[in-house]
XYZ file of C-alpha atoms in Angstrom:
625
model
C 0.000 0.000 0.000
C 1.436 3.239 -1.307
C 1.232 6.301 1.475
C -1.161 8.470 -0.327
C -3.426 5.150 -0.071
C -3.040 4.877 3.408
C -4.067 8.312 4.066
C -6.875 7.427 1.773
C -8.044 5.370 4.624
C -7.033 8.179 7.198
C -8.918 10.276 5.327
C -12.133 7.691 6.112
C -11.622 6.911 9.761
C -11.238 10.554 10.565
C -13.741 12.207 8.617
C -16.487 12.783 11.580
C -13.321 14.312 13.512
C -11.880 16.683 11.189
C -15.305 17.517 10.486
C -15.910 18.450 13.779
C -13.095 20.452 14.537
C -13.539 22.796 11.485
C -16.998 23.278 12.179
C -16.325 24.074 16.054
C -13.878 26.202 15.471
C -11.725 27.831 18.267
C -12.793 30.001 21.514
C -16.294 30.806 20.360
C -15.595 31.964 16.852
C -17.498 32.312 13.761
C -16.621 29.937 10.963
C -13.274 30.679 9.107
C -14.069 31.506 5.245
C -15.519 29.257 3.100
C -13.852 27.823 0.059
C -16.303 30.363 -2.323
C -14.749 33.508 0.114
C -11.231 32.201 -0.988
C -11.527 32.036 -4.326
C -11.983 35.872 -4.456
C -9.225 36.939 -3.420
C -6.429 38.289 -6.204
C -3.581 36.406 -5.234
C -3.436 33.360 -7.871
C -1.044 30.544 -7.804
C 1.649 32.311 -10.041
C 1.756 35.783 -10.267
C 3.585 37.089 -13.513
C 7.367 36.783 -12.639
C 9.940 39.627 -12.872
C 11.108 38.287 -16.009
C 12.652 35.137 -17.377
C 16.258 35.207 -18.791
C 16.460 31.598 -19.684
C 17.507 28.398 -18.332
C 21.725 28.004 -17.644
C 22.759 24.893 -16.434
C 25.321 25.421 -13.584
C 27.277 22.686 -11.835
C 27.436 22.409 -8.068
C 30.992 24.247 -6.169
C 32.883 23.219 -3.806
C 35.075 25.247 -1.485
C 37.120 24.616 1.963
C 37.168 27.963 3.697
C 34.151 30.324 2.748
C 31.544 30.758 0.370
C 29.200 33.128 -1.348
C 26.219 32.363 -3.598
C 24.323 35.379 -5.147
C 22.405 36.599 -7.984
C 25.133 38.431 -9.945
C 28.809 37.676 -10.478
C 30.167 40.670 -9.656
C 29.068 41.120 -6.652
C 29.878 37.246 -6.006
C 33.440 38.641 -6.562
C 32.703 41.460 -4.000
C 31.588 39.383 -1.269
C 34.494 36.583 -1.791
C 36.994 39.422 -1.555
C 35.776 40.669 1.644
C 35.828 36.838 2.873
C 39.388 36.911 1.862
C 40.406 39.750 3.566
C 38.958 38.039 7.135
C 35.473 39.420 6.947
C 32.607 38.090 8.237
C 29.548 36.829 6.700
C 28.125 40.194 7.699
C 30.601 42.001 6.321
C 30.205 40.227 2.911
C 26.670 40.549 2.713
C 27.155 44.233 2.723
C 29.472 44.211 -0.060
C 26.867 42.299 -1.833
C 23.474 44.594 -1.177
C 26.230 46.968 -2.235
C 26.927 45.955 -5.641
C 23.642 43.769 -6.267
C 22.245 47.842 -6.069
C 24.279 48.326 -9.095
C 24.178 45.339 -11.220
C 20.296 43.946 -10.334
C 18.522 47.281 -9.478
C 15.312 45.474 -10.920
C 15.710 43.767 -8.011
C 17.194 45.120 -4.551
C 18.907 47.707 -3.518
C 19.616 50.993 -0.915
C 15.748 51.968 -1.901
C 14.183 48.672 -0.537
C 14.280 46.249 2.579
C 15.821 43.007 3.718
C 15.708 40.005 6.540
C 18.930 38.645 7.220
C 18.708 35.654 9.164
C 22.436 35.038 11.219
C 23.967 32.170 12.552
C 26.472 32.794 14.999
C 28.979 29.880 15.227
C 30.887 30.805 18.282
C 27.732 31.240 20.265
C 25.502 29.127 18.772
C 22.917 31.880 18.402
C 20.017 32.521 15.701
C 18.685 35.764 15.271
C 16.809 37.692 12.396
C 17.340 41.169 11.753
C 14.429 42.938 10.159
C 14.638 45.456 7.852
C 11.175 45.319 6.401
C 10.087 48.455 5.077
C 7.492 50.744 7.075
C 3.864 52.594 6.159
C 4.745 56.313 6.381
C 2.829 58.261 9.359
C 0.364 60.076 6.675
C -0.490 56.574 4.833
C -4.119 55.760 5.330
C -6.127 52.242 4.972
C -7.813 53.372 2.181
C -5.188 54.723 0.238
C -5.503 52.854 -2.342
C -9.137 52.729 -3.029
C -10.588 55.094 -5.750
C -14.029 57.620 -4.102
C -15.898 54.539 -4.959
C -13.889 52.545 -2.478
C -12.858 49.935 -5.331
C -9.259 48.969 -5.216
C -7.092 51.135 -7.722
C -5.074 49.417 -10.535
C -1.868 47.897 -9.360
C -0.395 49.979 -12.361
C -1.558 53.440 -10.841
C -0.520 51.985 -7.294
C 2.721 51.422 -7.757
C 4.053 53.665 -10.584
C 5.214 56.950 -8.371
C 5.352 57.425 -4.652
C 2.304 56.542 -4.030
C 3.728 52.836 -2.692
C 7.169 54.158 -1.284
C 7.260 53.024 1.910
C 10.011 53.940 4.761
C 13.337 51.640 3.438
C 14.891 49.669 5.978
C 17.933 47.531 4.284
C 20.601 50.267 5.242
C 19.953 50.475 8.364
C 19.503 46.969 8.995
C 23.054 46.507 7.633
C 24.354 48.333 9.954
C 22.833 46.918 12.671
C 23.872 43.798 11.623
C 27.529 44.967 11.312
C 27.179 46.705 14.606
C 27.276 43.254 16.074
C 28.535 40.719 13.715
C 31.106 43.234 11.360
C 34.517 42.130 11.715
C 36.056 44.930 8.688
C 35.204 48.576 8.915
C 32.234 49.761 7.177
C 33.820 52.320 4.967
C 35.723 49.589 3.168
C 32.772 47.344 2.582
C 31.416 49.451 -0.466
C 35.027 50.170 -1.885
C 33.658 47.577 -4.606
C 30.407 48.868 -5.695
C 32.038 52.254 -5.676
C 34.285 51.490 -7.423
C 32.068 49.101 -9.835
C 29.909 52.389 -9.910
C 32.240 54.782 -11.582
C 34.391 52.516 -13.763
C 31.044 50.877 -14.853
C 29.652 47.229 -15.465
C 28.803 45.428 -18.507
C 24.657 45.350 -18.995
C 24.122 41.257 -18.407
C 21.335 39.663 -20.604
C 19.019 39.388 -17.769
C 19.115 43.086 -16.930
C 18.697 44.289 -21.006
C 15.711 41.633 -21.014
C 13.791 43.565 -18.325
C 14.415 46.663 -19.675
C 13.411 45.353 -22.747
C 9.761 44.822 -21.464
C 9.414 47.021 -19.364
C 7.267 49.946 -21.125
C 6.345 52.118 -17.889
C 10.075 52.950 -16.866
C 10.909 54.651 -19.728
C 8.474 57.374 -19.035
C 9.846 57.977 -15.448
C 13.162 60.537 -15.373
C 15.635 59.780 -14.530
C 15.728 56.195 -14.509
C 14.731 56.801 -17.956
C 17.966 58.337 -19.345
C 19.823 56.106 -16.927
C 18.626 52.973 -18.403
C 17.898 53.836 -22.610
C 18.902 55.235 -25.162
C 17.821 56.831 -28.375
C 16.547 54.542 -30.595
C 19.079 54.721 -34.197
C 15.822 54.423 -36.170
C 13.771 56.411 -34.163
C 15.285 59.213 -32.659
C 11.480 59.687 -30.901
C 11.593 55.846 -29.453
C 13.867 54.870 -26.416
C 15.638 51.368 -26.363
C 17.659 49.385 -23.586
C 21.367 50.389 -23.560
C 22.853 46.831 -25.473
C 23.697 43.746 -23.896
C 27.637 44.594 -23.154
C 28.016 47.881 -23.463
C 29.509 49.770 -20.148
C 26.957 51.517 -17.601
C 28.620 53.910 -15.283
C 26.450 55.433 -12.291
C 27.991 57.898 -10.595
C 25.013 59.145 -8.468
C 25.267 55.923 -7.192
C 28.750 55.934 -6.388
C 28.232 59.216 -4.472
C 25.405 58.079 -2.017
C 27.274 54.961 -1.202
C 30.547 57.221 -0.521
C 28.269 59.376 1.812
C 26.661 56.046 3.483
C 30.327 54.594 4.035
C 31.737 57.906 5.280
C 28.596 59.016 7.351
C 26.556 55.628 7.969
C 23.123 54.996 7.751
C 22.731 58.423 9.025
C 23.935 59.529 6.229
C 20.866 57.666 4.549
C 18.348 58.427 6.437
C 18.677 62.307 7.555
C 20.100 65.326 5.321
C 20.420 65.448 2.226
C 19.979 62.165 0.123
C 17.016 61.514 2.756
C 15.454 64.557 1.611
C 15.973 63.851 -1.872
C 14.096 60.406 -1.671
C 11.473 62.250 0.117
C 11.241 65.098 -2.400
C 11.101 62.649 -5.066
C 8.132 60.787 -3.322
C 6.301 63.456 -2.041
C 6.362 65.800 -5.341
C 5.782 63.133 -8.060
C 3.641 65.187 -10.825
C 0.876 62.372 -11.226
C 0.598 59.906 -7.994
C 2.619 61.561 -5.004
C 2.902 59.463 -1.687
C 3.307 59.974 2.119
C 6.447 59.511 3.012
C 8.300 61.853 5.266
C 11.341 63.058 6.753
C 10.047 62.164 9.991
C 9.695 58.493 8.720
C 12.962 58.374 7.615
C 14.650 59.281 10.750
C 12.028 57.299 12.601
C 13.226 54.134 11.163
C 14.139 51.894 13.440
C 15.376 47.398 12.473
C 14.443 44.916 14.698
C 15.683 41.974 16.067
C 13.762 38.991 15.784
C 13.731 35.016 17.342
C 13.245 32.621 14.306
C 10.445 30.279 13.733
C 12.428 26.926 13.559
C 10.168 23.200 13.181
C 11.578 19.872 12.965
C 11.363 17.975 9.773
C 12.122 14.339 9.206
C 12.857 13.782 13.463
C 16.684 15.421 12.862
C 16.682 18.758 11.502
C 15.768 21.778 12.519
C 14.094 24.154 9.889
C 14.370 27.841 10.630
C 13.051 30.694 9.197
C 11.776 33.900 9.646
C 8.687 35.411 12.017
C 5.952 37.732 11.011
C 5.431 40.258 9.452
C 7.065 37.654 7.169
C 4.876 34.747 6.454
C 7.764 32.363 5.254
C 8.901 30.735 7.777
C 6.164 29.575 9.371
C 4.436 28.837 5.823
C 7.393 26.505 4.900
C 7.314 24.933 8.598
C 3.563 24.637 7.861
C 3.898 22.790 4.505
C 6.822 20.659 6.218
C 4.597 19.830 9.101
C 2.029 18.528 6.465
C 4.481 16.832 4.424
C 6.420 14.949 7.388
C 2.755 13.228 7.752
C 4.101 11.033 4.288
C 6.489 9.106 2.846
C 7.807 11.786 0.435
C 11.217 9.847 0.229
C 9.067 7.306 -1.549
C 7.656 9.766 -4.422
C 9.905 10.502 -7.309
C 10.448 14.214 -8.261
C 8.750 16.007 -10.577
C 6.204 12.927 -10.506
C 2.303 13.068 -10.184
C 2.127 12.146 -6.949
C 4.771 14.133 -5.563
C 3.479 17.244 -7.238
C 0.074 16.343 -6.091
C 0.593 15.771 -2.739
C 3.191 18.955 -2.331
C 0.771 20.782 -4.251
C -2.459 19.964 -1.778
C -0.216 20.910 1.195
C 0.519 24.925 -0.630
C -3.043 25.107 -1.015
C -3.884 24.042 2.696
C -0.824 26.885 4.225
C -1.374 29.425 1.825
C -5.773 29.451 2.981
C -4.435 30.166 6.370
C -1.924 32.571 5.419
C -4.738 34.452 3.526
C -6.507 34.746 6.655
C -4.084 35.027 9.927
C -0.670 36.268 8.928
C 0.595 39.404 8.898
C 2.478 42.395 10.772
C 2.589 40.568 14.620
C 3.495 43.713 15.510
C 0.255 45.530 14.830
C -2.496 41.954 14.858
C -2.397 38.825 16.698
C -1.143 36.240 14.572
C -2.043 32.387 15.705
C 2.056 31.409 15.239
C 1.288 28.688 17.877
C -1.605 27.651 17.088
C -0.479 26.652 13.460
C 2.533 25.381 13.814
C 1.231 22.896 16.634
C 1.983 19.333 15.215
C -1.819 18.215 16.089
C -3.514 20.712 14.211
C -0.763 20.040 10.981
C -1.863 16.396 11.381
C -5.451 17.476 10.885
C -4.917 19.603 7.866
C -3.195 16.674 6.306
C -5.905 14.374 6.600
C -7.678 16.896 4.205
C -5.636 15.660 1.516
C -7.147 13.418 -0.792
C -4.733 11.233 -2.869
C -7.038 11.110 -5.840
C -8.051 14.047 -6.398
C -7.238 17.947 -5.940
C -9.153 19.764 -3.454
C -9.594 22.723 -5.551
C -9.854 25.967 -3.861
C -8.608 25.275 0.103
C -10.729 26.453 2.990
C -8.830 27.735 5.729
C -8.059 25.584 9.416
C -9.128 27.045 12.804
C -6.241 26.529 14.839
C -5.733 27.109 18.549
C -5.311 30.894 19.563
C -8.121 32.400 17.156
C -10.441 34.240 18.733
C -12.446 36.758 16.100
C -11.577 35.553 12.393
C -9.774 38.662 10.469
C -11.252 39.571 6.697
C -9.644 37.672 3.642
C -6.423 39.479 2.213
C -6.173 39.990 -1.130
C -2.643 41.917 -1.524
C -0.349 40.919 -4.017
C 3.110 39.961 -3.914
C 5.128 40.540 -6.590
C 8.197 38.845 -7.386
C 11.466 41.151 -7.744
C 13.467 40.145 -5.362
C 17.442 38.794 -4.248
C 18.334 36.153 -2.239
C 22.067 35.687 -1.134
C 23.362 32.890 0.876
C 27.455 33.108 2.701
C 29.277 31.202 5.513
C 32.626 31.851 6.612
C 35.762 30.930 7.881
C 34.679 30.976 11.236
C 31.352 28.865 10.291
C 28.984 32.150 11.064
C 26.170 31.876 8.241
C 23.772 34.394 6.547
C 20.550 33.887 4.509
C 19.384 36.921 3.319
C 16.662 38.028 1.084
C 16.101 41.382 -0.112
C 13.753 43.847 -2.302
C 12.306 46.670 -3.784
C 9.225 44.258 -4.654
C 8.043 44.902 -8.323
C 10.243 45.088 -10.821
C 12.555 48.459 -10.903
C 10.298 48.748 -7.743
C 8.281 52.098 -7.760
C 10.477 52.833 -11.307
C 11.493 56.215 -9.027
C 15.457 56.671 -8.985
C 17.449 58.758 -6.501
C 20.869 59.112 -5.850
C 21.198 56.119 -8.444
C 19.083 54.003 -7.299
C 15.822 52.805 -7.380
C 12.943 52.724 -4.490
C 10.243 50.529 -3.552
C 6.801 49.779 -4.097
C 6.116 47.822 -0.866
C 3.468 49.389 0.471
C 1.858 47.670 -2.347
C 2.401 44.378 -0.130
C -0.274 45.394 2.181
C -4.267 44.628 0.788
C -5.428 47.435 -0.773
C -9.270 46.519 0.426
C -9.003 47.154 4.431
C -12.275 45.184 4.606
C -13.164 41.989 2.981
C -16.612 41.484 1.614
C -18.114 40.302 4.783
C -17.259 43.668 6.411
C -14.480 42.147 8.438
C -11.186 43.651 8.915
C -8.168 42.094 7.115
C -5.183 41.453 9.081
C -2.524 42.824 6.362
C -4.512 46.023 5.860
C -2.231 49.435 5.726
C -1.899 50.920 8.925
C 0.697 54.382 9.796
C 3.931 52.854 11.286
C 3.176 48.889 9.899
C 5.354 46.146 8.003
C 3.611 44.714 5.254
C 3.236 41.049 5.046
C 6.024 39.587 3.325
C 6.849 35.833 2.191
C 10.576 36.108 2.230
C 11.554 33.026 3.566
C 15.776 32.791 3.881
C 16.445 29.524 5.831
C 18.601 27.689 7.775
C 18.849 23.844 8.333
C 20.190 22.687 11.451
C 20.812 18.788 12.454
C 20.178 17.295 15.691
C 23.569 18.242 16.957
C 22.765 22.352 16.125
C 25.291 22.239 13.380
C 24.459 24.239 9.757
C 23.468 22.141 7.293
C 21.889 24.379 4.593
C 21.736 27.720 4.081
C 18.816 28.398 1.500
C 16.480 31.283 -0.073
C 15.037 33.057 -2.857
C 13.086 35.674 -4.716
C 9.680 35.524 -6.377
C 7.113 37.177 -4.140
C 4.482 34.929 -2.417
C 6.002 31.895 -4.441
C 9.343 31.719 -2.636
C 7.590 29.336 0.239
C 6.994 27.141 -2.773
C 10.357 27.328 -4.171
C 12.274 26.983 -0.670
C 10.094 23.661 0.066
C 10.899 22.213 -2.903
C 14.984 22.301 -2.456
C 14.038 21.118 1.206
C 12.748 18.083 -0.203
C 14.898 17.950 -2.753
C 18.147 17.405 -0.333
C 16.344 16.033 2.804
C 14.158 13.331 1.241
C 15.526 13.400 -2.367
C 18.911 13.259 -1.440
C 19.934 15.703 -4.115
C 22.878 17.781 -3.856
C 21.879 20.853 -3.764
C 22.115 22.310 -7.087
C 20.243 19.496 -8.026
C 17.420 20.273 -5.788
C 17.781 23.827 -7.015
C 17.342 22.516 -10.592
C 13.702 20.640 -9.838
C 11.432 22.109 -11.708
C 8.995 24.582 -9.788
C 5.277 24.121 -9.238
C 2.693 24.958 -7.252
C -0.874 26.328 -5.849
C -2.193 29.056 -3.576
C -5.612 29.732 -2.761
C -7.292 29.092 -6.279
C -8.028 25.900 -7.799
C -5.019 26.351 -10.350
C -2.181 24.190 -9.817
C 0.724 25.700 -11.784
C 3.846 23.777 -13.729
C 6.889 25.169 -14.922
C 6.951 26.376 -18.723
C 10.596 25.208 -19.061
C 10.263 21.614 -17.637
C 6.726 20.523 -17.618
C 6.102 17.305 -18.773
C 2.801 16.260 -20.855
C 2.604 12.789 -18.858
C 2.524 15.143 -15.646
C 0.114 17.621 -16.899
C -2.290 14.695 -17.885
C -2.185 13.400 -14.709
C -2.574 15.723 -12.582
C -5.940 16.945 -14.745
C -6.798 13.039 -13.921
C -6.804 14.371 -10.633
C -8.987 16.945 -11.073
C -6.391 19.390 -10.945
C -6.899 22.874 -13.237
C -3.230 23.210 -14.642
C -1.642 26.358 -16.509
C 1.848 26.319 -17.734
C 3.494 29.363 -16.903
C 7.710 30.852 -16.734
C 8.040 30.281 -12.839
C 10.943 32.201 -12.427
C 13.034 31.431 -9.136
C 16.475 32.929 -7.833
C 17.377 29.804 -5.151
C 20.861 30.556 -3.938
C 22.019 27.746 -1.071
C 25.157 26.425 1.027
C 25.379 22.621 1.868
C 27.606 21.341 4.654
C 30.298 19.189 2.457
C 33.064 18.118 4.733
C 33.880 16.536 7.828
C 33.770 18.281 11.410
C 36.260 18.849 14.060
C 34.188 15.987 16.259
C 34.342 13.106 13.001
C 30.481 14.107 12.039
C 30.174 13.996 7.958
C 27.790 16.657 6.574
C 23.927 15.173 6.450
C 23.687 15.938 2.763
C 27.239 15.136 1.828
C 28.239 13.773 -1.412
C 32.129 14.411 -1.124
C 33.988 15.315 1.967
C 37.426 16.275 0.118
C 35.583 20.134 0.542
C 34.014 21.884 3.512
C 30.833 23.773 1.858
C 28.561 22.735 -1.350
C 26.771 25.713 -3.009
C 24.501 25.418 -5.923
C 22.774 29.044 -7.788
C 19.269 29.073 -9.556
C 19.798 28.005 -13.449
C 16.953 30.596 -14.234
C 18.928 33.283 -13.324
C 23.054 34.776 -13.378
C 24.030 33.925 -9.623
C 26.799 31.815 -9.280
C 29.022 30.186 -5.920
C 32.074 30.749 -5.230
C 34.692 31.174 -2.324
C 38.247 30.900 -0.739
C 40.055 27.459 -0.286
């Protein structure tokens, strides 16, 4: 008997229990949403990705001392260098931001926010630093409503400064550097200054974006910055050539005045009141933000959210107001109810099963997470192993549950409104451990692509106020837990991870862009290397899939299989084929330890650390020996 048949029977002998408990519910409250109330809301399974560039194939790396795994090459080489030189993983992360703000401004950058998740060796201490951007003290709940109180186009929303909020990545940096920085801060952007005014060579990636992208060529002066004349059209601009040399000196001056002056420097005088001028005045759709907000900004330190997987490891990840790590601990709990080990990859039954337990998380996302700061969020409550045991038994092995109703777990006490933000997927995920073993998984963003398509100072700033639900209220009249509130984090599903084994060593060091999808795409290399037993480029490589809270289950453009699509449909699943573009960057434990222990997911112990970089996009690994 197979182990989707034998929940089959589960399924059976529970039935009058589940049933029960959903229609119960928890401390007196109404019933959680029905399946119809789901279905409304905008987020789909696969929202529109930042752009696909192709598919590379990359080989796995090996090093022995350190090792850096990013989206760009360059600032790879940045990071490595700073490793070299005896800096910490801290210290090399901010040499990446540093440069990635150059080379991927679609992406991430000075304008945006971050969570770094830290591992610190010596210690043996886990902490989260967040640097999630903040709702100016002017922003409103219905700010993005028309008179009418319908939602505005996502277009109008986030094309001006209408969706800047507060950016927190500087100063999160140098918080993080405050307590972790082994090199000075000044010399940490000696790269991307100097990257900045002897230029960098416009990759394929970044003249494919700008290639598509029709709105930021009508927005000054990222404009100028990023086109040129058109040779047959003196009236039509096109994207600088693959190649030819960029130069951004702007740039190079506001990271001079950061490295000199610190994130002071950032977020009072003068390039603080240029980002708010250019917010604030924008001729069409001006926004909130102030210089009050700026100075207000304050990162915070946060505990983890860490479940065990498979009885040995430890998966952590990061707390509200990002719902990643517990929406990956979620789908693990599910998923450690079954015999995944026993499922090939990229099979039907694997992809159905995973695909049931996305649907199952992302309901109760929908309804309970967001900002923990500003709404009581039921952490507990759905992360307890009795109520993950329950959702599983939902799952029926022969056929797709279609849109997912959401769970009542422990803690809820009044049921919040239905969210229906978006999440959009331009992100950066960078993964580094050092000599000394410390470890940092860090994701970062400006959220849509060339985020709010405002530059200042040479860079670009961010649309993440669009993160929040632009509806306050759901349908029903009740009020939805990521609504836009003065002062709040929008909900985020950055999800950089860290795998620990029973003995608290590092195991894997994992993330990635691509908006509400990265829970999907971080799962998948889980159970790629855990029950797989992948290395983990190859788990990197597995093609990406997956649902939300419609009944669409979504397959990967670039490796779908017709055998796969057919079967699934035999399942009753709706399928679309769509470019699911990830940006996985991870670290595996390679080598042998100081006490004897081999790495869990070791394939060769001649070298210390394994790294493997997303085929989709133009990371690479590399390090010292």
């Amino acid at each position: 008997m197979s182990s989707l048949q034998a929940l089959q029977q589960r399924i059976l002998l529970s039935a009058a229990l589940v049933g029960a408990f959903l229609t119960l519910g928890a401390c007196g409250s109404t019933a959680p949403p029905s399946s119809q109330d789901l279905s409304a809301a905008t987020e789909d399974t696969f929202l529109p990705p930042e752009g696909t560039s192709g598919f590379t194939e990359k080989k796995i790396t090996y090093t022995n001392r350190d090792m850096v795994v990013a989206a760009n090459p360059l600032a790879v080489q940045a990071g490595v260098e700073i490793l070299k030189k005896g800096g910490s993983a801290v210290d090399a992360a901010i040499a990446v931001q540093a440069v990635l703000t150059l080379v991927e401004p679609q992406s991430s950058g000075l304008g945006g926010g971050a969570f770094m998740m830290h591992y610190d060796n010596a210690n043996n201490q886990l902490i989260v630093f967040d640097g999630r951007e903040t709702a100016p003290a002017q922003a409103t709940p219905n700010m993005f409503l028309t008179p009418e109180g319908n939602p505005i186009s996502f277009e109008k929303a986030v094309n001006g400064g209408l969706a800047v909020g507060t950016p927190g990545a500087v100063k999160m940096l140098e918080a993080a550097h405050k307590k972790y920085g082994k090199l000075a801060w000044e010399t940490l952007f000696a790269p991307a200054i100097k990257l900045s005014r002897e230029g960098f060579p416009i990759s394929p990636r970044l003249f494919t974006l700008l290639q598509t992208n029709a709105p930021l060529r009508t927005q000054q002066p990222a404009a100028a910055y990023f086109y040129q004349a058109d040779p047959n059209d003196p009236n039509k601009l096109v994207p600088r050539p693959v190649g030819s040399l960029l130069k951004n000196p702007q740039l190079a001056v506001s990271l001079e005045l950061i490295a000199k002056g610190g994130a002071a420097a950032f977020y009072t005088g003068p390039l603080a009141q240029a980002i708010v001028e250019k917010v604030r005045n924008h001729p069409t759709n001006p926004g909130h933000l102030s210089m009050e907000d700026m100075a207000n900004y304050q990162p915070k330190v946060r505990d983890a959210i860490c479940g065990i997987y498979r009885i040995r490891f430890r998966i952590c990840g990061l707390p509200m107001p990002s719902s990643g790590g517990t929406s990956v601990a979620m789908v693990l709990g599910i998923l450690d109810q079954f015999d995944v080990a026993a499922l090939k990859p990229n099979s039907v039954e694997s992809v159905h099963l995973i695909s049931e337990a996305y649907r199952l998380v992302y309901a109760d996302r929908a309804l309970y997470m967001a900002d923990s700061d500003f709404v009581s969020v039921p952490v507990a409550g759905l992360l307890n192993p009795e109520y993950l045991k329950r959702r599983a038994l939902l799952i029926n092995p022969e056929k797709s549950m279609g849109v997912p109703v959401a769970g009542v777990p422990e803690g809820v006490s009044v049921f919040s409104g239905i969210d229906q933000s978006l999440s959009l997927p331009s992100t950066s995920h960078i993964s580094i451990v050092d000599q000394d073993g410390n470890a940092v998984s860090m994701t970062t963003s400006i959220e849509n692509v060339f985020g709010s398509l405002q530059m200042v100072g040479g860079f670009l700033l961010n649309n993440q106020l669009t993160d929040f639900s632009f509806k306050p209220v759901d349908s029903t009249g009740k009020a939805v837990a990521n609504r836009l509130e003065p002062g709040k984090r929008p909900r985020s599903s950055m999800s950089p991870t860290i795998v620990f084994n029973e003995n608290n060593q590092v195991e894997m060091i994992i993330g990635s862009p691509g908006g509400s999808n990265i829970i999907q795409y971080v799962v998948k290399t889980l159970v790629g290397v855990i029950d797989w037993k992948l290395n983990i480029q190859q788990a990197i490589n597995l093609p990406n899939f997956g649902a939300q809270t419609s009944a669409v289950t979504s397959l990967e453009r670039l490796t779908s299989a017709e055998g796969l699509e057919n079967g699934l449909k035999a399942k009753g699943h709706t399928i679309s084929i769509v470019d699911i573009n990830s940006g996985l960057h991870g670290i595996t434990f390679n080598g042998q330890r100081a006490d004897g222990s081999v790495g869990a997911f070791a394939q060769a112990v001649d070298k210390k650390w394994a790294g493997g970089a997303d085929p989709r996009r133009e990371g690479i690994a590399a390090g010292n020996d």
